[in-house]
CSV table of C-alpha atoms in Angstrom, one decimal:
chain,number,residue,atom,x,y,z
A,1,UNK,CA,14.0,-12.0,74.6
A,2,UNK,CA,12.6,-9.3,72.2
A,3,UNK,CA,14.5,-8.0,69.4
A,4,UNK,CA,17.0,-5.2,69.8
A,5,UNK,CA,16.1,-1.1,69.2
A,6,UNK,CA,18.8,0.9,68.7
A,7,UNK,CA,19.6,4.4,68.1
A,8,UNK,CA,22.3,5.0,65.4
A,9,UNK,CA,23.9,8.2,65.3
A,10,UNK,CA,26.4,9.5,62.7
A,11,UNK,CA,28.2,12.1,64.5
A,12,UNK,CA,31.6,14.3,63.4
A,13,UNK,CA,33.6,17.1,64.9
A,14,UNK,CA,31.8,20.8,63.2
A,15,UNK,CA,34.9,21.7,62.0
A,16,UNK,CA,38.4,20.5,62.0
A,17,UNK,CA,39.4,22.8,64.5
A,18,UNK,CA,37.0,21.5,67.1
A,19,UNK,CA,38.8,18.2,67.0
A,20,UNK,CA,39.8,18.3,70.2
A,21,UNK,CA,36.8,20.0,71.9
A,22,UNK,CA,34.4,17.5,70.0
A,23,UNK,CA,36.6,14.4,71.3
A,24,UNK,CA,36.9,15.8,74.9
A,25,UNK,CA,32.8,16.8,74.9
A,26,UNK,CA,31.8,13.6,73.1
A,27,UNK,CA,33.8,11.0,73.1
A,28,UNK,CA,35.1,12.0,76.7
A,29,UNK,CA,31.4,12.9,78.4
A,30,UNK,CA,28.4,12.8,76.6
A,31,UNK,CA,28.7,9.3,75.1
A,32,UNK,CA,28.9,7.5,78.8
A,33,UNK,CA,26.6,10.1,80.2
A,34,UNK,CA,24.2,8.8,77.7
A,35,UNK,CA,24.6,5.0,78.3
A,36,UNK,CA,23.3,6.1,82.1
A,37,UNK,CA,19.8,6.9,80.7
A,38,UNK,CA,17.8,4.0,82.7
A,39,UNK,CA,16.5,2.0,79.6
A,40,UNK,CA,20.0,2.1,77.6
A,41,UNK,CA,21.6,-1.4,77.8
A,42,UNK,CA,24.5,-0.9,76.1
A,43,UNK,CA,26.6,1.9,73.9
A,44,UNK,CA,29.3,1.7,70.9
A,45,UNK,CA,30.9,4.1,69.5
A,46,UNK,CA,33.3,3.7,66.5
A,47,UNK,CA,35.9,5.6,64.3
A,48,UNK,CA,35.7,5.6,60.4
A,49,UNK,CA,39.0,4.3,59.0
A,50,UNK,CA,38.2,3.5,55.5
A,51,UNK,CA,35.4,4.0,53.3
A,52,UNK,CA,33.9,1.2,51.5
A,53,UNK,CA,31.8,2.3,48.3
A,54,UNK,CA,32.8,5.5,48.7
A,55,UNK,CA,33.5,7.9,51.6
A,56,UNK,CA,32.1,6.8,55.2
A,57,UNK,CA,29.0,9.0,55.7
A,58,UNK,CA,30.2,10.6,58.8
A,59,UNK,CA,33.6,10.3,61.0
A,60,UNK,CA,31.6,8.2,63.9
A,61,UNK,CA,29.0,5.8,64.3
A,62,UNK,CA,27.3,5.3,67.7
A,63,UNK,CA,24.8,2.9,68.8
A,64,UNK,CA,22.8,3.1,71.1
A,65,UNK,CA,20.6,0.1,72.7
A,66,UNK,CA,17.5,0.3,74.3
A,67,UNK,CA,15.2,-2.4,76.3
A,68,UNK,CA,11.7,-2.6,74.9
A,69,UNK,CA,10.8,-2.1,71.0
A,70,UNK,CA,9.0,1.1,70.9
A,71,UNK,CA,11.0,3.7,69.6
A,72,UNK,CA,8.8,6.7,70.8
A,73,UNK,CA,8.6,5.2,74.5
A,74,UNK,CA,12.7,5.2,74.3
A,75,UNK,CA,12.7,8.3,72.6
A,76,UNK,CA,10.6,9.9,75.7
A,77,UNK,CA,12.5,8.3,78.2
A,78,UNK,CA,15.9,9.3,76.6
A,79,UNK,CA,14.5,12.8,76.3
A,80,UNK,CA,13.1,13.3,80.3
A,81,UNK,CA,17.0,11.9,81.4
A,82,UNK,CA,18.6,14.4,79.1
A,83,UNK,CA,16.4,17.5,80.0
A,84,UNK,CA,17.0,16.7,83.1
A,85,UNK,CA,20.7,18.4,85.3
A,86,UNK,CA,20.5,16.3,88.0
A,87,UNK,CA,20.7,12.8,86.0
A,88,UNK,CA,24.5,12.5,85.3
A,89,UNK,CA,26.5,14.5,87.9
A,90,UNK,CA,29.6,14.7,85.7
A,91,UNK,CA,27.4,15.8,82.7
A,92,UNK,CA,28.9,18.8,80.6
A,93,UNK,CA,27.1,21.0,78.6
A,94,UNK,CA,27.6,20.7,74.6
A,95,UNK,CA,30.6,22.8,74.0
A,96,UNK,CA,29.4,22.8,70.5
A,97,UNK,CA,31.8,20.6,68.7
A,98,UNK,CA,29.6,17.7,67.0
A,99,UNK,CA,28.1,18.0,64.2
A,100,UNK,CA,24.8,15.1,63.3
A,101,UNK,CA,25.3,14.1,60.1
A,102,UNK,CA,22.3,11.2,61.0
A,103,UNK,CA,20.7,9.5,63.2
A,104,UNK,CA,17.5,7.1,63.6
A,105,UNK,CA,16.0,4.2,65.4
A,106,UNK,CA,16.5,0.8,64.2
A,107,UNK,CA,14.3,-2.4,64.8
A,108,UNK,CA,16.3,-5.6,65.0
A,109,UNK,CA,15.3,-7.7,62.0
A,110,UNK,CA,17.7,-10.3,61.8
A,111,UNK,CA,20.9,-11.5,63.7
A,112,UNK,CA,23.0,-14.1,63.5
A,113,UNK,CA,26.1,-14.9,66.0
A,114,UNK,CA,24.6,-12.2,68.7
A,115,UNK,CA,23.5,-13.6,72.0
């Protein structure tokens, strides 16, 4: 088995207003819709509840993982299944609640205790 990529995104509600829009959009729709693209194996998402050396850099960290090591090829097959409407019947559009506060692609480069 090849090593793990991943797609790490640091995500937050825009404001603190859109708390509830940005958990019902996100955390409620677009997260699983996401884990249906065909070469995402698994998705985690997680709340910050305590900085450690300093403030956490955003209020959630998702992970995205992908078969395959070649972060462009995931990139273009992430990008065809969200372009297209048809993918993810219960998709909703962005209701403009999340701010990206980063995200990248990540090559495995050690593990230990994973399977």
């Amino acid at each position: 088995m090849g090593k793990k990529l991943i797609l790490m995104g640091l995500v937050e509600p825009e404001t603190e207003d859109l708390v509830e829009a940005f958990n019902e959009w996100y955390l409620g729709n677009h997260i699983e819709d996401t884990y249906n693209c065909p070469n995402i194996t698994a998705v985690r998402s997680f709340k910050a509840v305590r900085g450690f050396l300093g403030e956490p850099p955003s209020g959630y960290l998702t992970i995205y993982e992908f078969e395959g090591e070649d972060a462009e090829e995931a990139e273009r097959i992430l990008g065809e299944y969200q372009a297209d409407p048809n993918a993810y019947p219960p998709r909703q559009p962005s209701n403009g609640s999340m701010k990206v506060v980063g995200a990248g692609w990540y090559s495995e480069e050690v593990a230990f205790g994973t399977s």
